[in-house]
Amino acid sequence: MGKLAITGGDAVRTSPFPVWPLGKEEEALALQDVLESSRWGGQPFPGKYASAFAKKFAAVHTAKYGQCVNTGTVAIQAALKAIDIRPGDEVIVPAYTWEGTVGPVLLMNAVPVFVDIDPETYCLDARQIERAITSKTKALLPVHLGMRFADMDEILRIAKKHNLKVVEDCAHAHGGKWNGKGAGSMGDLGAFSFQSSKLITSGEGGAVITNNLEYLERVQSYINAGRASPTDQYHHRIIGFNYRLGEFQAAVLCAQLERLPEQAALRKKNMLHFESLLHHTTALGLLKPEPRITAQAPYGYVLKYFQHQAKDIPRAEFVGALQMEGIPCDGLFYEPVYKSSLFPLDPADFPALSWGREKPLDLRNMYSCPEADRAAYHEAVWFPHQLFLGTIQDVHAIAVAIHKVLSNIEELRGLDHKAIRNQRLGRADRES
Ligand SMILES: Cc1ncc(COP(=O)(O)O)c(C=O)c1O
């Protein structure tokens, strides 16, 4: 029996951390209101709550217009439709993100072009974008991943120079600001997810924000079965689908948005304290501070683990041991999308991959993104944001557990344990 919980010792933390999602009286009252209103759906369009939420959500992110949709993936799809992505167009995406960033590109029979991430931020590396641009490139799709922003100054400069559109994937960035500008308001459109792990949530849901009325109208038509947008100044008539958000979810979102500033302040305080407890810890690194982020929206706290400074014990062992100490965390949280088991790409389904070529593009094997590989398979450790919605004692427990595991890391050498085995697998492939 060892000192670590994974080898039979006592766990650092046995009581639970704050739960997520968190619904309170405000959500209950809003839900009751919808229940009694007999207007449950997103039609007449947009619903009362969906409309109020979208307006406020856009304003919080310094954008003029907002539109609720039923998922974050659809938000990206609708944003791509708004900028008129056509079959065969190329869209530049980061290699390290959730598969939902990339799926919408393929669904439109456009071609995702993967670019590696910046090791300091784990977001799309703006310095590598220009060499991926071709005559077919139509848009850039940066993701503000984890707790950082993609370098929007550089991305907007490149987009302007090459006449490209920009869609910001803000699924992790609710309430975040870059140089005072809201996430999603700097590019042509921003796409948000309200899936249950997100910083505000309605279980499932999404929103698009923009400063451009024509884009808003295209989004509104596309997600409302092709009907004219309520303003209809541009008279777009496009085939659309029912991607509307129902009023129950929109009502929950209204309550969640009210609570966001208070939660953001608490997370910030607790995360700063967490960092102060970790500075100078051998084998761990922090993402580089970024002064241009003027309001942080951390979907998770993301650390770097350096195996070579931890007696060569791999991350899977470190994370598995930390979990057994009672600390929810994850290592292989994302993979380079093209390597993921959730990306079983059959070119026959996506004809543009073959256009003008003898053989279809082999997206699964044609890329090498060493920084995405490093983050995905060796280095990144993700702690869910709700761990930082509690007390300073909660934060201390995380730091104590980290130091305990690092101080007893030899106990993990060669250890076989389900938590470790699971950490060698992507999230979709783990044993439950
Ligand atoms: C970075 C990123 N992009 C897109 C999405 C897609 O959002 P959804 O799951 O709501 O479709 C998610 C979330 O799941 C995400 O984390």
XYZ file of C-alpha atoms and ligand atoms in Angstrom:
448
model
C 0.000 0.000 0.000
C 1.280 3.424 -0.987
C 0.602 6.998 0.039
C -1.386 7.861 -3.071
C -5.097 7.050 -3.184
C -4.542 5.115 -6.403
C -2.137 2.790 -4.571
C -4.325 2.397 -1.477
C -3.718 5.575 0.554
C -6.327 8.100 1.704
C -7.687 10.480 -0.909
C -7.033 14.201 -0.411
C -10.622 15.074 -1.227
C -13.666 13.019 -0.378
C -16.380 15.696 -0.436
C -17.816 16.851 -3.751
C -16.888 20.020 -5.610
C -19.597 22.446 -6.780
C -21.995 20.754 -9.180
C -22.520 21.785 -12.766
C -24.918 22.644 -14.346
C -26.256 24.821 -11.570
C -29.939 25.793 -11.692
C -31.592 27.889 -8.985
C -34.861 29.595 -8.216
C -34.439 32.034 -11.112
C -34.353 29.148 -13.609
C -37.352 27.514 -11.928
C -39.427 30.711 -12.105
C -38.564 31.296 -15.734
C -39.408 27.679 -16.613
C -42.743 27.974 -14.820
C -43.483 31.122 -16.783
C -42.884 29.339 -20.086
C -44.916 26.350 -18.917
C -47.906 28.529 -18.237
C -47.494 30.659 -21.347
C -48.306 27.814 -23.744
C -45.619 29.195 -26.044
C -43.025 26.496 -25.749
C -41.442 26.378 -29.172
C -39.303 28.757 -31.187
C -42.198 29.726 -33.417
C -43.513 32.484 -33.724
C -39.901 33.321 -34.393
C -37.903 34.165 -32.358
C -39.691 33.257 -29.098
C -40.014 35.820 -26.295
C -37.248 34.412 -24.091
C -35.021 33.458 -27.032
C -35.311 36.976 -28.372
C -34.602 38.672 -25.025
C -31.670 36.371 -24.366
C -30.130 36.828 -27.811
C -30.288 40.589 -27.515
C -28.655 40.687 -24.119
C -26.102 37.999 -24.958
C -25.001 39.961 -28.039
C -24.704 43.169 -25.987
C -22.631 41.411 -23.298
C -20.227 40.457 -26.097
C -20.219 43.949 -27.652
C -22.050 42.745 -30.769
C -25.162 44.258 -32.337
C -27.178 41.153 -33.080
C -27.692 37.703 -31.636
C -29.689 34.639 -32.575
C -30.306 31.510 -30.520
C -29.977 28.116 -32.201
C -30.325 24.578 -30.891
C -26.625 23.585 -30.494
C -23.150 25.050 -30.749
C -22.377 22.874 -33.753
C -25.372 24.359 -35.532
C -24.220 27.843 -34.499
C -20.994 27.235 -36.429
C -22.888 25.741 -39.362
C -25.265 28.729 -39.507
C -22.341 31.160 -39.277
C -20.625 29.395 -42.192
C -23.885 29.586 -44.141
C -24.108 33.308 -43.357
C -20.713 33.984 -44.933
C -21.780 31.875 -47.904
C -19.364 28.987 -47.553
C -19.876 26.871 -50.653
C -18.940 23.305 -51.581
C -15.203 23.075 -52.194
C -14.308 26.218 -50.207
C -11.465 25.776 -47.738
C -11.824 26.806 -44.101
C -8.796 26.995 -41.816
C -9.345 25.370 -38.418
C -7.086 24.561 -35.448
C -5.947 20.942 -35.175
C -6.651 20.821 -31.416
C -10.316 21.375 -30.643
C -13.599 19.562 -30.226
C -14.751 17.709 -33.346
C -17.813 19.999 -33.415
C -15.656 22.856 -34.699
C -14.829 20.916 -37.839
C -17.966 18.860 -38.531
C -19.979 21.832 -39.830
C -17.279 22.596 -42.419
C -17.561 19.066 -43.791
C -21.359 19.100 -43.603
C -21.343 21.998 -46.035
C -19.121 19.934 -48.316
C -16.345 22.439 -47.690
C -12.799 21.371 -46.829
C -11.274 21.869 -43.373
C -7.577 22.777 -43.482
C -5.868 22.018 -40.183
C -3.267 24.361 -38.723
C -1.243 23.651 -35.597
C -1.743 25.428 -32.281
C 0.395 27.946 -30.457
C 2.095 26.090 -27.571
C 1.648 29.151 -25.324
C -2.152 29.281 -25.688
C -3.234 25.932 -27.204
C -5.254 28.016 -29.718
C -4.838 28.270 -33.501
C -1.293 29.509 -34.207
C -1.794 32.688 -36.211
C 1.850 32.587 -37.352
C 1.134 29.420 -39.328
C -2.071 30.517 -41.027
C -0.650 32.237 -44.085
C 1.199 29.194 -45.328
C -2.075 27.222 -45.279
C -3.945 29.768 -47.416
C -4.705 28.763 -51.014
C -6.843 30.251 -53.783
C -9.757 28.238 -52.359
C -9.493 29.541 -48.791
C -12.631 31.376 -47.849
C -12.596 31.642 -44.068
C -10.674 31.308 -40.826
C -12.338 29.488 -37.939
C -10.293 30.161 -34.781
C -11.359 28.640 -31.455
C -10.897 30.510 -28.178
C -9.950 27.309 -26.449
C -9.846 26.496 -22.762
C -8.788 29.673 -21.013
C -7.129 31.669 -23.793
C -8.027 33.496 -27.013
C -6.648 32.850 -30.451
C -4.581 35.907 -31.428
C -7.404 37.964 -32.899
C -5.174 40.923 -33.805
C -3.124 38.732 -36.124
C -6.104 36.747 -37.375
C -8.024 39.882 -38.365
C -4.934 41.315 -40.043
C -4.437 38.153 -42.096
C -8.145 37.954 -42.942
C -8.119 41.522 -44.218
C -4.964 41.025 -46.246
C -6.310 37.886 -47.953
C -9.965 38.909 -48.104
C -11.118 36.075 -45.862
C -14.075 35.840 -43.514
C -13.651 35.002 -39.837
C -15.990 32.893 -37.707
C -14.961 32.699 -34.050
C -15.785 29.445 -32.265
C -16.581 30.795 -28.793
C -17.916 27.579 -27.261
C -15.478 28.113 -24.362
C -15.534 31.887 -24.161
C -18.838 33.160 -22.716
C -18.250 36.620 -21.312
C -14.629 36.728 -22.495
C -13.093 39.899 -23.902
C -10.041 40.623 -26.030
C -8.840 44.239 -25.817
C -12.282 45.149 -24.484
C -14.105 43.493 -27.374
C -16.429 40.590 -26.685
C -15.627 37.079 -27.858
C -17.377 36.534 -31.164
C -17.750 40.245 -31.972
C -14.413 40.721 -33.749
C -14.787 38.318 -36.644
C -17.739 38.278 -39.038
C -19.700 36.074 -36.668
C -19.195 34.340 -33.336
C -20.662 30.927 -32.495
C -21.422 29.810 -28.924
C -22.510 26.496 -27.373
C -24.761 26.112 -24.312
C -24.224 22.365 -24.004
C -24.277 21.258 -20.378
C -20.559 21.607 -19.586
C -20.371 25.188 -20.855
C -20.034 28.417 -18.834
C -23.699 29.121 -19.258
C -25.947 26.281 -20.269
C -29.444 25.141 -21.077
C -28.440 21.495 -21.377
C -28.159 21.928 -25.133
C -28.274 25.137 -27.116
C -26.242 27.649 -29.053
C -26.129 31.225 -30.310
C -24.651 33.230 -33.123
C -23.661 36.865 -32.712
C -22.648 39.402 -35.366
C -22.469 43.109 -36.156
C -23.759 42.543 -39.670
C -27.514 42.576 -40.281
C -27.212 40.714 -43.549
C -25.430 37.839 -41.803
C -28.054 37.849 -39.056
C -30.804 37.601 -41.629
C -29.137 34.683 -43.376
C -28.696 32.898 -40.038
C -32.323 33.538 -39.109
C -33.614 32.235 -42.394
C -31.353 29.175 -42.347
C -32.345 28.082 -38.837
C -36.037 28.814 -39.291
C -36.800 26.441 -42.146
C -35.904 29.012 -44.797
C -38.528 31.549 -43.748
C -37.743 35.220 -44.225
C -35.874 36.838 -41.350
C -38.127 39.086 -39.210
C -36.313 42.165 -40.592
C -35.822 40.816 -44.131
C -33.964 43.799 -45.497
C -31.769 41.664 -47.722
C -34.491 39.321 -49.011
C -32.455 36.148 -48.701
C -34.351 33.022 -49.587
C -32.283 29.974 -48.743
C -33.195 26.417 -47.983
C -33.147 26.152 -44.234
C -33.896 23.713 -41.433
C -35.510 23.757 -38.046
C -32.583 24.599 -35.814
C -34.611 26.827 -33.483
C -34.132 26.898 -29.724
C -37.220 26.174 -27.608
C -38.455 28.612 -25.001
C -37.729 26.370 -21.996
C -34.062 26.404 -22.859
C -34.065 30.108 -23.647
C -35.703 30.842 -20.278
C -32.951 28.912 -18.494
C -30.341 30.828 -20.469
C -31.807 34.176 -19.387
C -31.329 33.182 -15.745
C -27.846 31.778 -16.416
C -26.681 34.939 -18.156
C -27.667 37.070 -15.142
C -25.421 34.931 -12.974
C -22.423 34.898 -15.330
C -20.622 38.061 -14.036
C -20.755 36.894 -10.424
C -19.486 33.434 -11.387
C -16.782 34.899 -13.617
C -15.489 37.023 -10.721
C -15.428 34.025 -8.378
C -13.647 31.819 -10.916
C -11.090 34.522 -11.541
C -10.342 34.963 -7.841
C -10.071 31.209 -7.268
C -8.014 30.567 -10.380
C -5.546 33.325 -9.473
C -5.189 31.766 -6.056
C -4.712 28.344 -7.645
C -1.927 29.739 -9.816
C -0.222 31.260 -6.795
C -0.154 27.787 -5.207
C 1.385 26.223 -8.304
C 4.076 28.680 -9.263
C 7.510 27.039 -9.317
C 6.055 23.527 -9.086
C 8.479 21.255 -10.909
C 6.884 19.303 -13.733
C 4.039 21.803 -14.221
C 3.769 24.863 -16.433
C 1.118 27.549 -16.763
C -0.158 28.921 -20.054
C 1.470 32.256 -20.838
C -0.414 35.235 -19.367
C -2.074 37.340 -22.086
C -2.696 41.003 -21.220
C -4.911 41.452 -24.287
C -7.480 39.203 -22.597
C -9.359 41.885 -20.671
C -12.076 39.552 -19.375
C -11.220 35.908 -18.938
C -13.752 33.179 -19.693
C -12.118 29.960 -18.557
C -14.070 26.928 -19.736
C -11.500 24.988 -17.780
C -8.245 25.655 -16.003
C -5.581 24.274 -18.307
C -2.126 23.315 -17.036
C 0.907 21.827 -18.714
C 2.427 18.610 -17.375
C 6.053 17.907 -18.234
C 6.721 14.184 -18.162
C 10.481 14.606 -18.469
C 10.501 16.610 -15.207
C 8.309 14.042 -13.452
C 10.682 11.077 -13.477
C 9.358 10.217 -16.919
C 5.956 9.148 -15.615
C 3.412 9.764 -18.407
C 0.489 12.153 -18.047
C -2.073 9.318 -17.992
C -0.614 8.094 -14.672
C -0.484 11.629 -13.224
C -4.081 12.427 -14.187
C -5.402 9.012 -13.158
C -3.753 9.436 -9.735
C -5.152 12.957 -9.356
C -8.638 11.709 -10.145
C -8.292 9.033 -7.479
C -7.303 11.777 -5.006
C -10.823 13.117 -5.628
C -9.969 15.821 -8.158
C -11.990 15.818 -11.397
C -9.603 16.474 -14.278
C -8.723 15.169 -17.717
C -5.664 14.781 -19.911
C -6.770 13.434 -23.281
C -9.667 15.892 -23.362
C -9.234 16.711 -27.041
C -7.209 15.075 -29.782
C -5.984 16.511 -33.052
C -9.405 16.249 -34.681
C -8.165 14.335 -37.711
C -6.816 11.567 -35.433
C -9.932 11.237 -33.318
C -12.161 8.157 -33.365
C -15.021 10.658 -33.764
C -13.625 11.542 -37.185
C -14.090 8.319 -39.197
C -13.968 10.219 -42.435
C -15.285 8.469 -45.529
C -14.441 10.668 -48.545
C -17.450 9.240 -50.388
C -19.640 11.260 -48.004
C -17.818 14.526 -48.711
C -17.366 14.852 -52.473
C -15.373 18.113 -52.323
C -12.448 16.148 -50.864
C -12.042 14.535 -54.297
C -12.738 17.443 -56.607
C -9.895 18.186 -59.014
C -7.769 15.368 -57.574
C -6.814 11.864 -58.591
C -7.287 10.685 -55.025
C -9.453 12.243 -52.303
C -7.674 14.306 -49.668
C -6.714 11.960 -46.847
C -7.468 14.289 -43.943
C -6.785 11.618 -41.353
C -3.186 11.094 -42.473
C -2.002 14.141 -44.370
C -1.297 16.428 -41.398
C 1.451 16.672 -38.857
C 0.772 19.130 -36.037
C 3.409 18.499 -33.355
C 2.098 21.085 -30.893
C -1.440 19.713 -31.079
C 0.019 16.231 -30.563
C 2.009 17.385 -27.560
C -0.972 19.108 -25.914
C -3.344 16.259 -26.708
C -1.255 13.203 -25.864
C 1.348 14.382 -23.359
C 0.995 17.803 -21.831
C -2.427 19.409 -21.280
C -4.334 18.819 -18.049
C -7.871 20.222 -17.922
C -9.765 21.030 -14.714
C -13.486 21.779 -15.194
C -14.503 25.362 -14.484
C -16.959 24.478 -11.718
C -14.102 23.373 -9.443
C -13.396 27.091 -9.142
C -16.935 28.115 -8.156
C -16.491 27.036 -4.559
C -14.234 28.058 -1.707
C -10.542 28.730 -1.290
C -10.430 25.345 0.535
C -11.572 23.663 -2.695
C -8.733 25.314 -4.557
C -6.292 24.284 -1.846
C -7.434 20.682 -2.144
C -6.606 20.654 -5.865
C -3.146 22.070 -5.226
C -2.499 19.715 -2.277
C -3.489 16.729 -4.428
C -1.219 17.864 -7.263
C 1.744 18.255 -4.925
C 1.006 14.915 -3.258
C 0.938 13.075 -6.578
C 4.119 14.774 -7.785
C 5.927 14.038 -4.504
C 5.000 10.353 -4.699
C 5.171 9.945 -8.444
C 7.404 6.860 -8.238
C 4.387 4.920 -6.917
C 2.858 5.268 -10.386
C 5.650 3.622 -12.310
C 4.297 0.601 -14.171
C 0.973 0.772 -12.282
C -2.059 -0.774 -13.954
C -5.334 0.904 -12.952
C -8.590 1.604 -14.755
C -8.240 5.358 -14.238
C -4.854 5.234 -15.980
C -6.045 2.944 -18.778
C -8.954 5.302 -19.408
C -6.616 8.268 -19.605
C -4.811 6.621 -22.500
C -8.087 6.696 -24.448
C -10.018 9.580 -25.934
C -13.206 10.524 -24.103
C -15.442 8.723 -26.591
C -13.614 5.415 -26.119
C -13.331 5.107 -22.348
C -14.698 2.340 -20.121
C -17.466 3.663 -17.926
C -14.743 24.141 -29.057
C -16.131 23.659 -29.317
N -16.706 23.917 -30.505
C -17.948 23.519 -30.784
C -18.710 22.825 -29.866
C -20.049 22.333 -30.262
O -21.075 22.672 -29.402
P -22.333 21.712 -29.168
O -21.879 20.533 -28.395
O -23.285 22.584 -28.416
O -22.865 21.355 -30.517
C -18.159 22.559 -28.588
C -18.908 21.898 -27.501
O -19.322 20.884 -27.304
C -16.832 22.958 -28.327
O -16.261 22.679 -27.150
